[in-house]
CSV table of C-alpha atoms in Angstrom, one decimal:
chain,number,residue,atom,x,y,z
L,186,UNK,CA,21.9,-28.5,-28.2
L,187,UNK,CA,23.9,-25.0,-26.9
L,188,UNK,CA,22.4,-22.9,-30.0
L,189,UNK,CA,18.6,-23.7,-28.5
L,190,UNK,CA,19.6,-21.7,-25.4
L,191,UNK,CA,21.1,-19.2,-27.0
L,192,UNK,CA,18.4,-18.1,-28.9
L,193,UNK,CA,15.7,-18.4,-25.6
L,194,UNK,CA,14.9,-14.1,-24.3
L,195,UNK,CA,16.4,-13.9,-20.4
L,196,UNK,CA,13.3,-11.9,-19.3
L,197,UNK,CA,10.7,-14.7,-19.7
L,198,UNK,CA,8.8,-14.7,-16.6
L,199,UNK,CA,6.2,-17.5,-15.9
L,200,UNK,CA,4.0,-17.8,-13.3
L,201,UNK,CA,2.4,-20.3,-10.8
L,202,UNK,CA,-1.8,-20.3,-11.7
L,203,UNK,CA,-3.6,-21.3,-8.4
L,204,UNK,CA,-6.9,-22.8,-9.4
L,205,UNK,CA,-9.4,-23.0,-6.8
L,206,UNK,CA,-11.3,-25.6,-6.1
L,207,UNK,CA,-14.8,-26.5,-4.7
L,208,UNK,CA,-13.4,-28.2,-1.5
L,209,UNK,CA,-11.4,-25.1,-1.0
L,210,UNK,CA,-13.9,-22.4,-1.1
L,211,UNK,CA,-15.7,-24.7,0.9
L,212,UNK,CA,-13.4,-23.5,3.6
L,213,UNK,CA,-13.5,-20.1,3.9
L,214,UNK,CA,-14.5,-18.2,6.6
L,215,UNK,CA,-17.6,-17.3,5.1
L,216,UNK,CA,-19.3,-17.9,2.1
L,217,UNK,CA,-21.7,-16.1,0.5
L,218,UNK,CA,-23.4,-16.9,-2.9
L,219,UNK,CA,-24.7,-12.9,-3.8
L,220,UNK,CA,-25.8,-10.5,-6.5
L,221,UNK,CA,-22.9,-8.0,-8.1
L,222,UNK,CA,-25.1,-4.9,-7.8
L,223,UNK,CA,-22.5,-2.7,-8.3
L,224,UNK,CA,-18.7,-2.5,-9.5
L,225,UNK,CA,-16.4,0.8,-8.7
L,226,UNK,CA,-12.9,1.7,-9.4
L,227,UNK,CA,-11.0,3.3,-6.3
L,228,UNK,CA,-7.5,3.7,-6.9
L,229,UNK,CA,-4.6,2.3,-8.7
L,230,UNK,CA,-2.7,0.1,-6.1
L,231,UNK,CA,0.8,1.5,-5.6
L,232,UNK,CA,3.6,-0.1,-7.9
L,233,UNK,CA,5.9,-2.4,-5.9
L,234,UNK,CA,3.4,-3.5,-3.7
L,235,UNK,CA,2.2,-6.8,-5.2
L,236,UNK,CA,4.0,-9.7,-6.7
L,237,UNK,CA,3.3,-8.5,-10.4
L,238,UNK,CA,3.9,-5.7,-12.1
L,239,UNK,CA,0.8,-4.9,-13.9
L,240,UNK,CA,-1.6,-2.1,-14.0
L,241,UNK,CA,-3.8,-3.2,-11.1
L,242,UNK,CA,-6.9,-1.5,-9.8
L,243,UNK,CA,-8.3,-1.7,-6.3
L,244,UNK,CA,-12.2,-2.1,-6.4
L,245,UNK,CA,-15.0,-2.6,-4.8
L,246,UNK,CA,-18.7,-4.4,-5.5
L,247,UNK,CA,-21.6,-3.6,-3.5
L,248,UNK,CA,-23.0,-7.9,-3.2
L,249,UNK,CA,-27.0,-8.4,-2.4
L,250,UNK,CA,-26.4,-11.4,-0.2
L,251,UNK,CA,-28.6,-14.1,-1.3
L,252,UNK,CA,-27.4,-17.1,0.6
L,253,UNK,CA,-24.5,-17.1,3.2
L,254,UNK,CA,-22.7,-19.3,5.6
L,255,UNK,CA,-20.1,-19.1,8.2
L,256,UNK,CA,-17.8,-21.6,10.1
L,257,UNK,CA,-19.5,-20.2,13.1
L,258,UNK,CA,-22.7,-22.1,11.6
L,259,UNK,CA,-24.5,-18.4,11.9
L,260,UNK,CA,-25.3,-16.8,8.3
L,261,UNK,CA,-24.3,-13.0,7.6
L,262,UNK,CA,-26.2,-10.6,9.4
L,263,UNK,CA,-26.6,-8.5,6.4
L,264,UNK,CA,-28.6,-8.1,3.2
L,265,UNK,CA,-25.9,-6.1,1.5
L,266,UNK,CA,-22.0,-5.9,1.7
L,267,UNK,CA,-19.3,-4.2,0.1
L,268,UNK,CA,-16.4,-6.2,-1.0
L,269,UNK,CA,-13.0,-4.9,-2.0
L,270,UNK,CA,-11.1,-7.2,-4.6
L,271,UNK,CA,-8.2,-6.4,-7.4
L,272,UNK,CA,-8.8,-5.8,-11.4
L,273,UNK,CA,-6.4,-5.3,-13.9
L,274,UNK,CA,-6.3,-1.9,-16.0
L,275,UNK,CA,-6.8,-1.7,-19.7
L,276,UNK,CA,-3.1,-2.0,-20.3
L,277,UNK,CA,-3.2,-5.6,-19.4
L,278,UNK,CA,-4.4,-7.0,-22.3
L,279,UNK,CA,-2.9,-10.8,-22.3
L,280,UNK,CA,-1.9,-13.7,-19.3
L,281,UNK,CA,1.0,-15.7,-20.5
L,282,UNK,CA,1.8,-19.3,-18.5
L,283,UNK,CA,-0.2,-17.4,-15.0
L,284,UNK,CA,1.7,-14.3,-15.7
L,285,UNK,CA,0.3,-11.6,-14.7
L,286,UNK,CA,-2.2,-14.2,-12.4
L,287,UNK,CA,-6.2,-14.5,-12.9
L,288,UNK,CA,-7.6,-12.0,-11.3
L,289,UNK,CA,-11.7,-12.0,-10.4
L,290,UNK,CA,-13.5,-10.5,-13.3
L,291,UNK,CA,-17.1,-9.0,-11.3
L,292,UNK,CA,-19.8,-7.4,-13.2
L,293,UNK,CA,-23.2,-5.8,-12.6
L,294,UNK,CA,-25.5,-8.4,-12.6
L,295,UNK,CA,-22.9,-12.2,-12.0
L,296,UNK,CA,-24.8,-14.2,-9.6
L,297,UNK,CA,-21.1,-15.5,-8.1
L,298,UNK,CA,-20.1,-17.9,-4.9
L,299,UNK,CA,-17.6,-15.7,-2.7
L,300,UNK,CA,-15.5,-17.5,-0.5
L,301,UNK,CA,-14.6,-14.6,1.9
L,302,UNK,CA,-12.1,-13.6,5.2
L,303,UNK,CA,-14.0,-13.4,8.4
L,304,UNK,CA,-14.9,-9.5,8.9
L,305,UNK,CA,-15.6,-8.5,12.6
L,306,UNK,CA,-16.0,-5.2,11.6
L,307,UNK,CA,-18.5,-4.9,8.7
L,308,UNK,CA,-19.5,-1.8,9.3
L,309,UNK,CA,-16.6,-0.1,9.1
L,310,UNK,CA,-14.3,-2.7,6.6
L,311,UNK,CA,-14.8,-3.8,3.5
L,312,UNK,CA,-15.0,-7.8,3.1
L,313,UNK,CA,-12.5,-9.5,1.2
L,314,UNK,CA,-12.2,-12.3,-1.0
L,315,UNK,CA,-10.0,-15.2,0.6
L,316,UNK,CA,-6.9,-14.2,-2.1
L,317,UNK,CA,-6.7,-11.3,-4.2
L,318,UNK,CA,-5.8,-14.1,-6.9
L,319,UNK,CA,-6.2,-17.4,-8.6
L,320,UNK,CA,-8.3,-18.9,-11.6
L,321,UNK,CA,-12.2,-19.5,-10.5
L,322,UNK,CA,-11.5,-17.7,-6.6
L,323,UNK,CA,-15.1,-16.0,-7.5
L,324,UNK,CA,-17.1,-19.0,-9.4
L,325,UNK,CA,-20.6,-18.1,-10.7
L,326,UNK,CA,-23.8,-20.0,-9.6
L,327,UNK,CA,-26.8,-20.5,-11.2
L,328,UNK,CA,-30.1,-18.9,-9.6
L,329,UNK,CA,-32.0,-20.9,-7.7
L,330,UNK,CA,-35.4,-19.2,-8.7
L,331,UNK,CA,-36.9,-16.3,-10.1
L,332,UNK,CA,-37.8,-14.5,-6.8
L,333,UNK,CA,-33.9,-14.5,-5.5
């Protein structure tokens, strides 16, 4: 039984993969269920600064709001927002047991359910997602018709 453990690497790291669900994104702030018009890379984030290692990326989308809703009961006042979210660089090429964790993967074109913070500023701040992590945080949704 001894010879097992001996044989096991020390720098295994595993990590915890938060899964979101429906009834969770049903609580954000605000959601909005928008178009990805438009994906750019801003700056790698700083290492040290986040729980992981990992090339990581700070991004933004520019999302056509096509439905939204607020715990205020009041939808966005906007057509258009810009989001800022994390992305992994090309040298992350594999996730082993959450490790690095799922990041949002947002294209041109993803018709995707948001759960966002409240902004009070939108002006002036970019929105963010509710995490900057966890499997399904951005889920897609079908389109409701062809004139969304």
């Amino acid at each position: 039984m001894m010879l097992m453990f001996l044989g096991t690497p020390a720098g295994i790291e595993a990590g915890f993969i938060k899964v979101w669900q429906l009834k969770e994104t049903a609580t954000a702030p605000v959601l909005v269920v928008g178009r990805v018009l438009d994906v750019q890379k801003k700056e790698r984030v700083p290492d040290g600064s986040l729980p992981w290692k990992d090339e990581t990326w700070a991004m933004t989308a520019e999302i056509q709001v096509l439905r939204s809703f607020s715990s205020s009961g009041e939808p966005v006042a906007v057509n258009r927002l810009q989001m800022h979210f994390l992305a992994y660089g090309p040298s992350v090429t594999m996730v082993v047991n959450g490790y690095p964790p799922p990041l949002p993967n947002l294209e041109s074109g993803q018709v995707l359910i948001l759960p966002l913070q409240e902004n009070k500023n939108p002006a002036s701040e970019w929105w963010r997602l509710m995490a900057d992590s966890g499997a399904d945080l951005a889920a897609g949704a079908r389109r409701l018709g062809a004139t969304d």
